[in-house]
Amino acid sequence: MLFGKCGKSGLVALKLDLAKVVEFVKARLGIEVEMGGCKAPITTFIVEPFVPHEQEYYLSIVSERLGSTISFSKCGGIKIEENWDKVKTIFLSFEKPMTFETCASLIDTFPFEVRGNIGDFIMVVFSVFQDLDFSFLEINPFTLVNGEPYPLDMRGELDDTTAFKNFNKWGNIEFHLPFGRALSPTESFIHSLDEKMSASLKFIILNPKRRIWTMVVECGASIIYADTLSYQAELSRIL
């Protein structure tokens, strides 16, 4: 289930006993919801212990062309977007190492006694982000338990083009499709080939009922070509 804003969609419940959990899940499992313009049924729920807390924090890392953007806020949780003006952001280029001084501006309003723990937490998360080739990682929210950071919810996106070098680290991880999408047999076959080699093999059916089927391939040319088409609504695939 690859989508965010679960809380705003009524898909998160807190402080429930087992009977209430079963009731909550049964009432929503299989129900079709719309996320980002795509509709699909809810198939999976995660049940985990509740951690009592008062304050929620936000941390995200996004891979950019020349480095990484790191965002942090003391106003995390379900209303992070409404409080986006309170988010602090830094950009770290690839040639610069992550140090405590680098992220100091993100946490300079914290009490001194917990500032070190949060700074260490950000550095460790960034190290994992780089080591496992994440392209996006968001911990929203995390809290402090006895002064130590404790993630409450997280979502991440791995760069699947690095699977050939990370298979030992990633283990048997599965790359799920975007919410509401299923692969055709042809797409599945080409996707399986793509996973086994360092070359990039892509085939995406946009709309099998449309009439424009491009033949341009190699070095991203198909994407550039697709972007210039005057009849994009009629485009059927991307190679």
PDB file of N, CA and C in Angstrom, residues 157-224:
ATOM      1  N   GLU A 157      11.403   5.290  -0.116  1.00  0.00           N
ATOM      2  CA  GLU A 157      11.463   4.823  -1.497  1.00  0.00           C
ATOM      3  C   GLU A 157      12.912   4.492  -1.825  1.00  0.00           C
ATOM      4  N   LEU A 158      13.156   3.235  -2.192  1.00  0.00           N
ATOM      5  CA  LEU A 158      14.481   2.808  -2.608  1.00  0.00           C
ATOM      6  C   LEU A 158      14.645   3.027  -4.103  1.00  0.00           C
ATOM      7  N   ASP A 159      15.866   3.294  -4.516  1.00  0.00           N
ATOM      8  CA  ASP A 159      16.163   3.451  -5.937  1.00  0.00           C
ATOM      9  C   ASP A 159      16.287   2.064  -6.549  1.00  0.00           C
ATOM     10  N   ASP A 160      15.247   1.603  -7.239  1.00  0.00           N
ATOM     11  CA  ASP A 160      15.249   0.229  -7.737  1.00  0.00           C
ATOM     12  C   ASP A 160      16.294  -0.012  -8.821  1.00  0.00           C
ATOM     13  N   THR A 161      16.851   1.061  -9.396  1.00  0.00           N
ATOM     14  CA  THR A 161      17.898   0.867 -10.399  1.00  0.00           C
ATOM     15  C   THR A 161      19.218   0.432  -9.773  1.00  0.00           C
ATOM     16  N   THR A 162      19.315   0.473  -8.437  1.00  0.00           N
ATOM     17  CA  THR A 162      20.537   0.026  -7.752  1.00  0.00           C
ATOM     18  C   THR A 162      20.380  -1.370  -7.162  1.00  0.00           C
ATOM     19  N   ALA A 163      19.321  -2.081  -7.559  1.00  0.00           N
ATOM     20  CA  ALA A 163      19.068  -3.419  -7.011  1.00  0.00           C
ATOM     21  C   ALA A 163      20.215  -4.376  -7.302  1.00  0.00           C
ATOM     22  N   PHE A 164      20.877  -4.228  -8.452  1.00  0.00           N
ATOM     23  CA  PHE A 164      21.943  -5.148  -8.839  1.00  0.00           C
ATOM     24  C   PHE A 164      23.128  -5.097  -7.879  1.00  0.00           C
ATOM     25  N   LYS A 165      23.322  -3.986  -7.176  1.00  0.00           N
ATOM     26  CA  LYS A 165      24.446  -3.889  -6.239  1.00  0.00           C
ATOM     27  C   LYS A 165      24.015  -3.965  -4.779  1.00  0.00           C
ATOM     28  N   ASN A 166      22.707  -3.947  -4.532  1.00  0.00           N
ATOM     29  CA  ASN A 166      22.214  -3.926  -3.154  1.00  0.00           C
ATOM     30  C   ASN A 166      21.421  -5.164  -2.762  1.00  0.00           C
ATOM     31  N   PHE A 167      21.455  -6.220  -3.587  1.00  0.00           N
ATOM     32  CA  PHE A 167      20.588  -7.362  -3.295  1.00  0.00           C
ATOM     33  C   PHE A 167      20.925  -8.025  -1.971  1.00  0.00           C
ATOM     34  N   ASN A 168      22.204  -7.970  -1.555  1.00  0.00           N
ATOM     35  CA  ASN A 168      22.564  -8.562  -0.257  1.00  0.00           C
ATOM     36  C   ASN A 168      22.043  -7.723   0.907  1.00  0.00           C
ATOM     37  N   LYS A 169      22.050  -6.405   0.746  1.00  0.00           N
ATOM     38  CA  LYS A 169      21.572  -5.510   1.804  1.00  0.00           C
ATOM     39  C   LYS A 169      20.043  -5.506   1.883  1.00  0.00           C
ATOM     40  N   TRP A 170      19.407  -5.517   0.736  1.00  0.00           N
ATOM     41  CA  TRP A 170      17.957  -5.412   0.699  1.00  0.00           C
ATOM     42  C   TRP A 170      17.258  -6.729   1.019  1.00  0.00           C
ATOM     43  N   GLY A 171      17.947  -7.847   0.807  1.00  0.00           N
ATOM     44  CA  GLY A 171      17.317  -9.139   1.046  1.00  0.00           C
ATOM     45  C   GLY A 171      16.208  -9.406   0.037  1.00  0.00           C
ATOM     46  N   ASN A 172      15.118  -9.958   0.497  1.00  0.00           N
ATOM     47  CA  ASN A 172      14.006 -10.329  -0.387  1.00  0.00           C
ATOM     48  C   ASN A 172      12.937  -9.243  -0.456  1.00  0.00           C
ATOM     49  N   ILE A 173      13.366  -8.015  -0.450  1.00  0.00           N
ATOM     50  CA  ILE A 173      12.408  -6.912  -0.487  1.00  0.00           C
ATOM     51  C   ILE A 173      11.638  -6.917  -1.805  1.00  0.00           C
ATOM     52  N   GLU A 174      10.366  -6.573  -1.738  1.00  0.00           N
ATOM     53  CA  GLU A 174       9.522  -6.494  -2.921  1.00  0.00           C
ATOM     54  C   GLU A 174       9.219  -5.031  -3.236  1.00  0.00           C
ATOM     55  N   PHE A 175       9.308  -4.696  -4.520  1.00  0.00           N
ATOM     56  CA  PHE A 175       8.971  -3.342  -4.956  1.00  0.00           C
ATOM     57  C   PHE A 175       7.507  -3.341  -5.399  1.00  0.00           C
ATOM     58  N   HIS A 176       6.676  -2.820  -4.532  1.00  0.00           N
ATOM     59  CA  HIS A 176       5.252  -2.796  -4.843  1.00  0.00           C
ATOM     60  C   HIS A 176       4.952  -1.698  -5.856  1.00  0.00           C
ATOM     61  N   LEU A 177       3.913  -1.923  -6.607  1.00  0.00           N
ATOM     62  CA  LEU A 177       3.492  -0.945  -7.597  1.00  0.00           C
ATOM     63  C   LEU A 177       2.838   0.252  -6.918  1.00  0.00           C
ATOM     64  N   PRO A 178       2.807   1.387  -7.615  1.00  0.00           N
ATOM     65  CA  PRO A 178       2.076   2.532  -7.070  1.00  0.00           C
ATOM     66  C   PRO A 178       0.630   2.150  -6.786  1.00  0.00           C
ATOM     67  N   PHE A 179       0.050   2.808  -5.835  1.00  0.00           N
ATOM     68  CA  PHE A 179      -1.306   2.492  -5.406  1.00  0.00           C
ATOM     69  C   PHE A 179      -2.276   2.528  -6.582  1.00  0.00           C
ATOM     70  N   GLY A 180      -3.049   1.461  -6.748  1.00  0.00           N
ATOM     71  CA  GLY A 180      -4.071   1.404  -7.785  1.00  0.00           C
ATOM     72  C   GLY A 180      -3.599   0.906  -9.131  1.00  0.00           C
ATOM     73  N   ARG A 181      -2.352   0.422  -9.228  1.00  0.00           N
ATOM     74  CA  ARG A 181      -1.823  -0.020 -10.518  1.00  0.00           C
ATOM     75  C   ARG A 181      -1.417  -1.485 -10.477  1.00  0.00           C
ATOM     76  N   ALA A 182      -1.656  -2.203 -11.586  1.00  0.00           N
ATOM     77  CA  ALA A 182      -1.258  -3.610 -11.714  1.00  0.00           C
ATOM     78  C   ALA A 182      -0.500  -3.790 -13.021  1.00  0.00           C
ATOM     79  N   LEU A 183       0.502  -4.685 -13.031  1.00  0.00           N
ATOM     80  CA  LEU A 183       1.301  -4.931 -14.228  1.00  0.00           C
ATOM     81  C   LEU A 183       0.594  -5.886 -15.177  1.00  0.00           C
ATOM     82  N   SER A 184       0.721  -5.605 -16.468  1.00  0.00           N
ATOM     83  CA  SER A 184       0.265  -6.553 -17.479  1.00  0.00           C
ATOM     84  C   SER A 184       1.307  -7.661 -17.603  1.00  0.00           C
ATOM     85  N   PRO A 185       0.987  -8.812 -18.226  1.00  0.00           N
ATOM     86  CA  PRO A 185       1.986  -9.881 -18.397  1.00  0.00           C
ATOM     87  C   PRO A 185       3.258  -9.398 -19.091  1.00  0.00           C
ATOM     88  N   THR A 186       3.120  -8.558 -20.109  1.00  0.00           N
ATOM     89  CA  THR A 186       4.299  -8.051 -20.824  1.00  0.00           C
ATOM     90  C   THR A 186       5.134  -7.151 -19.927  1.00  0.00           C
ATOM     91  N   GLU A 187       4.484  -6.280 -19.171  1.00  0.00           N
ATOM     92  CA  GLU A 187       5.200  -5.413 -18.237  1.00  0.00           C
ATOM     93  C   GLU A 187       5.924  -6.236 -17.181  1.00  0.00           C
ATOM     94  N   SER A 188       5.288  -7.293 -16.687  1.00  0.00           N
ATOM     95  CA  SER A 188       5.902  -8.154 -15.669  1.00  0.00           C
ATOM     96  C   SER A 188       7.154  -8.825 -16.205  1.00  0.00           C
ATOM     97  N   PHE A 189       7.093  -9.296 -17.437  1.00  0.00           N
ATOM     98  CA  PHE A 189       8.250  -9.973 -18.035  1.00  0.00           C
ATOM     99  C   PHE A 189       9.429  -9.018 -18.185  1.00  0.00           C
ATOM    100  N   ILE A 190       9.179  -7.830 -18.731  1.00  0.00           N
ATOM    101  CA  ILE A 190      10.260  -6.861 -18.927  1.00  0.00           C
ATOM    102  C   ILE A 190      10.783  -6.367 -17.583  1.00  0.00           C
ATOM    103  N   HIS A 191       9.907  -6.220 -16.595  1.00  0.00           N
ATOM    104  CA  HIS A 191      10.334  -5.804 -15.255  1.00  0.00           C
ATOM    105  C   HIS A 191      11.257  -6.849 -14.633  1.00  0.00           C
ATOM    106  N   SER A 192      10.965  -8.135 -14.846  1.00  0.00           N
ATOM    107  CA  SER A 192      11.825  -9.195 -14.306  1.00  0.00           C
ATOM    108  C   SER A 192      13.204  -9.167 -14.951  1.00  0.00           C
ATOM    109  N   LEU A 193      13.276  -8.823 -16.233  1.00  0.00           N
ATOM    110  CA  LEU A 193      14.573  -8.683 -16.903  1.00  0.00           C
ATOM    111  C   LEU A 193      15.340  -7.487 -16.352  1.00  0.00           C
ATOM    112  N   ASP A 194      14.630  -6.399 -16.108  1.00  0.00           N
ATOM    113  CA  ASP A 194      15.249  -5.176 -15.595  1.00  0.00           C
ATOM    114  C   ASP A 194      15.907  -5.409 -14.239  1.00  0.00           C
ATOM    115  N   GLU A 195      15.311  -6.277 -13.407  1.00  0.00           N
ATOM    116  CA  GLU A 195      15.843  -6.541 -12.068  1.00  0.00           C
ATOM    117  C   GLU A 195      17.138  -7.332 -12.096  1.00  0.00           C
ATOM    118  N   LYS A 196      17.425  -8.003 -13.203  1.00  0.00           N
ATOM    119  CA  LYS A 196      18.554  -8.931 -13.253  1.00  0.00           C
ATOM    120  C   LYS A 196      19.792  -8.343 -13.911  1.00  0.00           C
ATOM    121  N   MET A 197      19.742  -7.101 -14.340  1.00  0.00           N
ATOM    122  CA  MET A 197      20.898  -6.517 -15.024  1.00  0.00           C
ATOM    123  C   MET A 197      21.050  -5.049 -14.662  1.00  0.00           C
ATOM    124  N   SER A 198      22.262  -4.529 -14.879  1.00  0.00           N
ATOM    125  CA  SER A 198      22.527  -3.124 -14.566  1.00  0.00           C
ATOM    126  C   SER A 198      21.969  -2.183 -15.622  1.00  0.00           C
ATOM    127  N   ALA A 199      21.719  -2.696 -16.832  1.00  0.00           N
ATOM    128  CA  ALA A 199      21.089  -1.870 -17.859  1.00  0.00           C
ATOM    129  C   ALA A 199      19.643  -1.582 -17.464  1.00  0.00           C
ATOM    130  N   SER A 200      19.095  -0.519 -18.002  1.00  0.00           N
ATOM    131  CA  SER A 200      17.728  -0.130 -17.661  1.00  0.00           C
ATOM    132  C   SER A 200      16.764  -0.562 -18.758  1.00  0.00           C
ATOM    133  N   LEU A 201      15.835  -1.429 -18.401  1.00  0.00           N
ATOM    134  CA  LEU A 201      14.797  -1.877 -19.324  1.00  0.00           C
ATOM    135  C   LEU A 201      13.448  -1.438 -18.769  1.00  0.00           C
ATOM    136  N   LYS A 202      12.759  -0.601 -19.504  1.00  0.00           N
ATOM    137  CA  LYS A 202      11.485  -0.078 -19.018  1.00  0.00           C
ATOM    138  C   LYS A 202      10.402  -0.251 -20.083  1.00  0.00           C
ATOM    139  N   PHE A 203       9.226  -0.645 -19.637  1.00  0.00           N
ATOM    140  CA  PHE A 203       8.072  -0.758 -20.528  1.00  0.00           C
ATOM    141  C   PHE A 203       6.829  -0.506 -19.693  1.00  0.00           C
ATOM    142  N   ILE A 204       6.128   0.575 -19.959  1.00  0.00           N
ATOM    143  CA  ILE A 204       4.963   0.949 -19.172  1.00  0.00           C
ATOM    144  C   ILE A 204       3.770   1.170 -20.103  1.00  0.00           C
ATOM    145  N   ILE A 205       2.713   0.406 -19.868  1.00  0.00           N
ATOM    146  CA  ILE A 205       1.475   0.600 -20.611  1.00  0.00           C
ATOM    147  C   ILE A 205       0.694   1.735 -19.950  1.00  0.00           C
ATOM    148  N   LEU A 206       0.530   2.821 -20.663  1.00  0.00           N
ATOM    149  CA  LEU A 206      -0.227   3.949 -20.129  1.00  0.00           C
ATOM    150  C   LEU A 206      -1.723   3.756 -20.353  1.00  0.00           C
ATOM    151  N   ASN A 207      -2.068   3.384 -21.568  1.00  0.00           N
ATOM    152  CA  ASN A 207      -3.471   3.138 -21.903  1.00  0.00           C
ATOM    153  C   ASN A 207      -3.523   2.244 -23.140  1.00  0.00           C
ATOM    154  N   PRO A 208      -3.842   0.956 -22.977  1.00  0.00           N
ATOM    155  CA  PRO A 208      -3.816   0.020 -24.114  1.00  0.00           C
ATOM    156  C   PRO A 208      -4.852   0.325 -25.186  1.00  0.00           C
ATOM    157  N   LYS A 209      -5.823   1.178 -24.896  1.00  0.00           N
ATOM    158  CA  LYS A 209      -6.877   1.468 -25.862  1.00  0.00           C
ATOM    159  C   LYS A 209      -6.559   2.679 -26.735  1.00  0.00           C
ATOM    160  N   ARG A 210      -5.421   3.335 -26.463  1.00  0.00           N
ATOM    161  CA  ARG A 210      -5.074   4.513 -27.259  1.00  0.00           C
ATOM    162  C   ARG A 210      -4.378   4.117 -28.553  1.00  0.00           C
ATOM    163  N   ARG A 211      -4.161   5.085 -29.438  1.00  0.00           N
ATOM    164  CA  ARG A 211      -3.755   4.769 -30.799  1.00  0.00           C
ATOM    165  C   ARG A 211      -2.314   5.125 -31.140  1.00  0.00           C
ATOM    166  N   ILE A 212      -1.570   5.801 -30.238  1.00  0.00           N
ATOM    167  CA  ILE A 212      -0.185   6.170 -30.536  1.00  0.00           C
ATOM    168  C   ILE A 212       0.748   5.227 -29.789  1.00  0.00           C
ATOM    169  N   TRP A 213       1.515   4.432 -30.555  1.00  0.00           N
ATOM    170  CA  TRP A 213       2.476   3.474 -29.976  1.00  0.00           C
ATOM    171  C   TRP A 213       3.867   3.855 -30.478  1.00  0.00           C
ATOM    172  N   THR A 214       4.675   4.448 -29.610  1.00  0.00           N
ATOM    173  CA  THR A 214       5.989   4.943 -30.024  1.00  0.00           C
ATOM    174  C   THR A 214       6.976   3.807 -30.217  1.00  0.00           C
ATOM    175  N   MET A 215       8.005   4.053 -31.047  1.00  0.00           N
ATOM    176  CA  MET A 215       9.070   3.084 -31.297  1.00  0.00           C
ATOM    177  C   MET A 215      10.430   3.638 -30.910  1.00  0.00           C
ATOM    178  N   VAL A 216      10.480   4.854 -30.360  1.00  0.00           N
ATOM    179  CA  VAL A 216      11.747   5.477 -29.995  1.00  0.00           C
ATOM    180  C   VAL A 216      12.279   4.844 -28.717  1.00  0.00           C
ATOM    181  N   VAL A 217      13.567   4.449 -28.716  1.00  0.00           N
ATOM    182  CA  VAL A 217      14.178   3.847 -27.538  1.00  0.00           C
ATOM    183  C   VAL A 217      15.592   4.388 -27.364  1.00  0.00           C
ATOM    184  N   GLU A 218      16.266   3.982 -26.270  1.00  0.00           N
ATOM    185  CA  GLU A 218      17.662   4.277 -25.939  1.00  0.00           C
ATOM    186  C   GLU A 218      17.844   5.627 -25.240  1.00  0.00           C
ATOM    187  N   CYS A 219      18.585   5.558 -24.154  1.00  0.00           N
ATOM    188  CA  CYS A 219      19.136   6.727 -23.453  1.00  0.00           C
ATOM    189  C   CYS A 219      18.091   7.774 -23.066  1.00  0.00           C
ATOM    190  N   GLY A 220      16.909   7.325 -22.695  1.00  0.00           N
ATOM    191  CA  GLY A 220      15.888   8.272 -22.272  1.00  0.00           C
ATOM    192  C   GLY A 220      15.202   8.992 -23.406  1.00  0.00           C
ATOM    193  N   ALA A 221      15.538   8.629 -24.648  1.00  0.00           N
ATOM    194  CA  ALA A 221      14.945   9.315 -25.794  1.00  0.00           C
ATOM    195  C   ALA A 221      13.439   9.148 -25.832  1.00  0.00           C
ATOM    196  N   SER A 222      12.947   7.985 -25.390  1.00  0.00           N
ATOM    197  CA  SER A 222      11.503   7.750 -25.428  1.00  0.00           C
ATOM    198  C   SER A 222      10.763   8.704 -24.504  1.00  0.00           C
ATOM    199  N   ILE A 223      11.379   9.017 -23.350  1.00  0.00           N
ATOM    200  CA  ILE A 223      10.738   9.939 -22.415  1.00  0.00           C
ATOM    201  C   ILE A 223      10.697  11.345 -22.997  1.00  0.00           C
ATOM    202  N   ILE A 224      11.833  11.779 -23.565  1.00  0.00           N
ATOM    203  CA  ILE A 224      11.898  13.109 -24.177  1.00  0.00           C
ATOM    204  C   ILE A 224      10.905  13.210 -25.323  1.00  0.00           C
TER     205      ILE A 224
END
